[in-house]
Amino acid sequence: AQSVTQLGSHVSVSEGALVLLRCNYSSSVPPYLFWYVQYPNQGLQLLLKYTSAATLVKGINGFEAEFKKSETSFHLTKPSAHMRDAAEYFCAVSDLGRALTFGSGTRLQVQP
Amino acid sequence: KAGVTQTPRYLIKTRGQQVTLSCSPISGHRSVSWYQQTPGQGLQFLFEYFSETQRNKGNFPGRFSGRQFSNSRSEMNVSTLELGDSALYLCASSLGAVQETQYFGPGTRLLVL
């Protein structure tokens, strides 16, 4: 069985500051890992995914994530936060059954 | 290409009633998955359909059911609604392989009174 832990339910940064959202996973098989973003009253939008092709994955809107097997982590980063990045972010792992197991989410607040 | 569409977007029901939600996947996608999102439990997998067959199922009671049609459109049904069924129900479609991205619709927000 797989699981995902997102450290920090709320993260607040200043506009222009580094964004770091933490995700640790547990999986009995090589994982497929995803980051999704959810804006208020909307569904989930894929930011990026890891499928073992490269450990550093670049996504949309300037986000990237690094897969570290030794640390079982897949943290999401963005060098410079923008006001429009304020949203809830979910890390997810996919097992061989294709169902996504989500973390509890991290709400990112960007201060002007 | 049009994205995943879900209807209706909002729904209000009373306890004991049943409800049917609809999902139209991205054209060419054969897999449709359903998820429930609540403040307390977060995002939880309900079930997945592929080529009209349920391929995977989460840990939900039998009151939750679904089906998929030959055009890949899917419906989920919840019978004998309970207050705790109030949630955002999200549908996601994909091509169907393990590593394929699931693309989510905007969701149906169900309120049970």
Short mmCIF file of C-alpha atoms in Angstrom, two decimals:
data_model
loop_
_atom_site.label_atom_id
_atom_site.label_comp_id
_atom_site.label_asym_id
_atom_site.label_seq_id
_atom_site.Cartn_x
_atom_site.Cartn_y
_atom_site.Cartn_z
CA ALA A 1 0.00 0.00 0.00
CA GLN A 2 1.16 3.49 -0.68
CA SER A 3 0.76 6.71 1.24
CA VAL A 4 1.68 10.36 0.95
CA THR A 5 2.57 12.81 3.70
CA GLN A 6 2.58 16.52 3.08
CA LEU A 7 4.33 18.44 5.82
CA GLY A 8 2.64 21.71 6.60
CA SER A 9 -1.05 22.22 5.91
CA HIS A 10 -0.43 25.94 5.44
CA VAL A 11 2.61 27.68 4.00
CA SER A 12 2.93 31.43 3.71
CA VAL A 13 5.59 33.18 1.62
CA SER A 14 6.19 36.67 0.38
CA GLU A 15 5.83 37.48 -3.28
CA GLY A 16 9.16 36.81 -4.97
CA ALA A 17 10.33 34.37 -2.29
CA LEU A 18 11.17 30.70 -2.76
CA VAL A 19 8.29 28.27 -2.56
CA LEU A 20 9.00 24.86 -1.01
CA LEU A 21 6.18 22.39 -0.46
CA ARG A 22 7.17 19.09 1.08
CA CYS A 23 5.98 15.64 0.10
CA ASN A 24 7.13 12.26 1.34
CA TYR A 25 5.75 9.03 -0.01
CA SER A 26 5.62 5.40 0.87
CA SER A 27 5.26 2.82 -1.84
CA SER A 28 6.00 -0.86 -2.16
CA VAL A 29 6.66 -0.50 -5.88
CA PRO A 30 8.51 2.11 -7.93
CA PRO A 31 6.15 5.03 -7.67
CA TYR A 32 4.60 7.38 -10.12
CA LEU A 33 4.37 10.73 -8.37
CA PHE A 34 2.29 13.77 -9.18
CA TRP A 35 1.71 17.30 -7.99
CA TYR A 36 -1.68 18.85 -8.59
CA VAL A 37 -2.94 22.35 -7.83
CA GLN A 38 -6.49 23.29 -6.92
CA TYR A 39 -7.80 26.83 -7.16
CA PRO A 40 -10.96 27.76 -5.24
CA ASN A 41 -14.11 26.11 -6.57
CA GLN A 42 -12.20 24.26 -9.28
CA GLY A 43 -10.96 20.78 -9.98
CA LEU A 44 -7.36 19.62 -9.88
CA GLN A 45 -4.81 20.74 -12.44
CA LEU A 46 -1.64 18.75 -13.04
CA LEU A 47 1.56 20.67 -12.29
CA LEU A 48 4.04 17.89 -13.01
CA LYS A 49 4.62 14.17 -12.75
CA TYR A 50 7.51 11.79 -12.14
CA THR A 51 7.60 8.56 -14.10
CA SER A 52 11.29 7.57 -13.61
CA ALA A 53 12.60 9.26 -16.74
CA ALA A 54 14.46 11.98 -14.83
CA THR A 55 14.75 12.79 -11.14
CA LEU A 56 14.29 16.54 -11.65
CA VAL A 57 10.91 17.21 -13.17
CA LYS A 58 9.89 20.55 -14.57
CA GLY A 59 6.25 21.48 -14.64
CA ILE A 60 4.00 24.33 -15.56
CA ASN A 61 4.04 27.85 -14.11
CA GLY A 62 7.72 27.62 -13.16
CA PHE A 63 7.33 24.75 -10.68
CA GLU A 64 9.69 21.82 -10.45
CA ALA A 65 10.14 18.81 -8.18
CA GLU A 66 13.02 16.50 -7.43
CA PHE A 67 12.55 12.78 -6.82
CA LYS A 68 14.91 11.55 -4.09
CA LYS A 69 14.58 7.82 -3.61
CA SER A 70 16.90 7.71 -0.58
CA GLU A 71 14.71 10.24 1.21
CA THR A 72 11.42 9.01 -0.30
CA SER A 73 10.66 12.62 -1.08
CA PHE A 74 9.23 14.58 -3.97
CA HIS A 75 9.28 18.20 -2.81
CA LEU A 76 7.81 20.94 -5.01
CA THR A 77 9.71 24.18 -5.50
CA LYS A 78 9.42 27.47 -7.34
CA PRO A 79 12.20 30.05 -7.20
CA SER A 80 9.95 33.11 -7.04
CA ALA A 81 6.37 33.11 -5.79
CA HIS A 82 3.66 35.08 -7.52
CA MET A 83 0.31 36.13 -6.15
CA ARG A 84 -1.42 33.86 -8.64
CA ASP A 85 0.31 30.83 -7.06
CA ALA A 86 -1.98 31.08 -4.04
CA ALA A 87 -3.92 27.82 -4.07
CA GLU A 88 -3.98 24.36 -2.52
CA TYR A 89 -1.36 21.88 -3.66
CA PHE A 90 -1.68 18.12 -3.54
CA CYS A 91 1.01 15.50 -3.87
CA ALA A 92 -0.18 12.10 -5.10
CA VAL A 93 1.24 8.65 -5.74
CA SER A 94 -0.14 6.15 -8.20
CA ASP A 95 0.04 2.43 -7.63
CA LEU A 96 -0.19 -0.33 -10.16
CA GLY A 97 -3.95 -0.14 -9.89
CA ARG A 98 -3.85 3.40 -11.23
CA ALA A 99 -5.77 4.90 -8.32
CA LEU A 100 -4.22 8.08 -7.01
CA THR A 101 -3.49 8.31 -3.31
CA PHE A 102 -3.36 11.96 -2.28
CA GLY A 103 -1.69 13.77 0.52
CA SER A 104 -3.77 16.01 2.75
CA GLY A 105 -2.81 19.11 0.81
CA THR A 106 -0.86 22.29 1.51
CA ARG A 107 -2.53 25.66 1.22
CA LEU A 108 -0.06 28.21 -0.13
CA GLN A 109 -0.59 31.84 0.80
CA VAL A 110 1.42 34.51 -1.00
CA GLN A 111 1.82 37.82 0.79
CA PRO A 112 2.30 41.00 -1.22
CA LYS B 1 -9.56 19.29 -27.09
CA ALA B 2 -12.34 19.77 -24.63
CA GLY B 3 -11.56 18.91 -21.04
CA VAL B 4 -13.41 16.68 -18.63
CA THR B 5 -16.92 17.91 -18.03
CA GLN B 6 -19.14 17.12 -15.08
CA THR B 7 -22.83 17.73 -14.60
CA PRO B 8 -24.45 19.10 -12.64
CA ARG B 9 -21.97 21.43 -10.98
CA TYR B 10 -24.06 21.89 -7.85
CA LEU B 11 -26.70 19.74 -6.26
CA ILE B 12 -28.76 19.88 -3.09
CA LYS B 13 -30.46 16.73 -1.84
CA THR B 14 -32.04 15.56 1.38
CA ARG B 15 -31.14 12.55 3.47
CA GLY B 16 -32.46 9.29 2.09
CA GLN B 17 -32.63 10.45 -1.50
CA GLN B 18 -30.43 9.16 -4.26
CA VAL B 19 -28.33 11.12 -6.74
CA THR B 20 -26.68 10.51 -10.08
CA LEU B 21 -23.65 12.46 -11.24
CA SER B 22 -22.34 12.48 -14.78
CA CYS B 23 -18.86 12.74 -16.24
CA SER B 24 -17.76 13.10 -19.86
CA PRO B 25 -14.07 12.30 -20.33
CA ILE B 26 -11.59 13.85 -22.71
CA SER B 27 -12.08 12.51 -26.21
CA GLY B 28 -10.10 9.30 -26.66
CA HIS B 29 -9.75 8.60 -22.97
CA ARG B 30 -11.08 5.21 -21.93
CA SER B 31 -10.50 5.35 -18.20
CA VAL B 32 -12.70 7.33 -15.83
CA SER B 33 -12.02 7.55 -12.10
CA TRP B 34 -14.11 9.12 -9.38
CA TYR B 35 -12.86 10.78 -6.22
CA GLN B 36 -14.59 12.28 -3.20
CA GLN B 37 -13.15 15.40 -1.59
CA THR B 38 -14.19 16.46 1.90
CA PRO B 39 -12.54 18.78 4.43
CA GLY B 40 -12.21 15.95 6.93
CA GLN B 41 -11.09 13.03 4.77
CA GLY B 42 -9.43 14.86 1.92
CA LEU B 43 -9.33 13.29 -1.52
CA GLN B 44 -10.36 9.65 -1.60
CA PHE B 45 -10.61 7.26 -4.53
CA LEU B 46 -14.05 5.82 -5.19
CA PHE B 47 -13.68 3.65 -8.29
CA GLU B 48 -12.31 3.46 -11.80
CA TYR B 49 -13.94 2.29 -15.00
CA PHE B 50 -12.17 1.21 -18.15
CA SER B 51 -13.95 0.02 -21.28
CA GLU B 52 -17.25 -0.23 -19.41
CA THR B 53 -15.79 -2.43 -16.66
CA GLN B 54 -15.00 -1.48 -13.09
CA ARG B 55 -11.26 -2.01 -12.87
CA ASN B 56 -10.54 -0.73 -9.40
CA LYS B 57 -12.55 0.15 -6.32
CA GLY B 58 -11.86 2.16 -3.21
CA ASN B 59 -13.10 1.60 0.29
CA PHE B 60 -16.60 3.01 0.11
CA PRO B 61 -19.93 1.38 1.02
CA GLY B 62 -22.11 -0.26 -1.57
CA ARG B 63 -24.36 2.81 -1.65
CA PHE B 64 -21.78 4.26 -4.00
CA SER B 65 -21.90 2.75 -7.46
CA GLY B 66 -20.99 3.67 -10.96
CA ARG B 67 -21.06 2.65 -14.55
CA GLN B 68 -19.47 3.50 -17.84
CA PHE B 69 -21.05 3.63 -21.23
CA SER B 70 -19.66 2.59 -24.60
CA ASN B 71 -18.72 6.20 -25.37
CA SER B 72 -16.65 6.26 -22.13
CA ARG B 73 -19.02 8.64 -20.38
CA SER B 74 -19.52 7.64 -16.78
CA GLU B 75 -22.10 8.08 -14.09
CA MET B 76 -21.89 7.56 -10.38
CA ASN B 77 -24.85 6.98 -8.16
CA VAL B 78 -25.22 7.40 -4.44
CA SER B 79 -28.29 5.86 -2.87
CA THR B 80 -29.81 6.57 0.52
CA LEU B 81 -27.87 9.78 0.96
CA GLU B 82 -26.36 10.60 4.33
CA LEU B 83 -25.24 13.98 5.65
CA GLY B 84 -21.64 12.78 5.42
CA ASP B 85 -21.97 12.34 1.67
CA SER B 86 -21.80 16.10 1.27
CA ALA B 87 -18.64 16.60 -0.72
CA LEU B 88 -17.04 17.66 -3.95
CA TYR B 89 -17.11 14.71 -6.33
CA LEU B 90 -14.33 14.81 -8.89
CA CYS B 91 -14.10 12.82 -12.05
CA ALA B 92 -10.81 12.21 -13.82
CA SER B 93 -10.08 10.68 -17.19
CA SER B 94 -6.95 9.16 -18.67
CA LEU B 95 -5.81 6.93 -21.48
CA GLY B 96 -5.73 4.10 -18.96
CA ALA B 97 -2.13 3.00 -18.42
CA VAL B 98 -0.49 3.20 -14.99
CA GLN B 99 1.76 6.15 -15.74
CA GLU B 100 -0.83 8.12 -17.63
CA THR B 101 -1.90 11.44 -16.21
CA GLN B 102 -5.41 11.72 -14.85
CA TYR B 103 -7.11 14.92 -15.96
CA PHE B 104 -9.73 16.22 -13.60
CA GLY B 105 -13.06 17.86 -14.20
CA PRO B 106 -14.35 20.83 -12.19
CA GLY B 107 -16.34 18.58 -9.89
CA THR B 108 -19.91 18.34 -8.68
CA ARG B 109 -20.56 19.86 -5.28
CA LEU B 110 -23.21 17.85 -3.46
CA LEU B 111 -24.89 19.16 -0.35
CA VAL B 112 -27.05 16.76 1.63
CA LEU B 113 -29.51 18.37 4.04
#
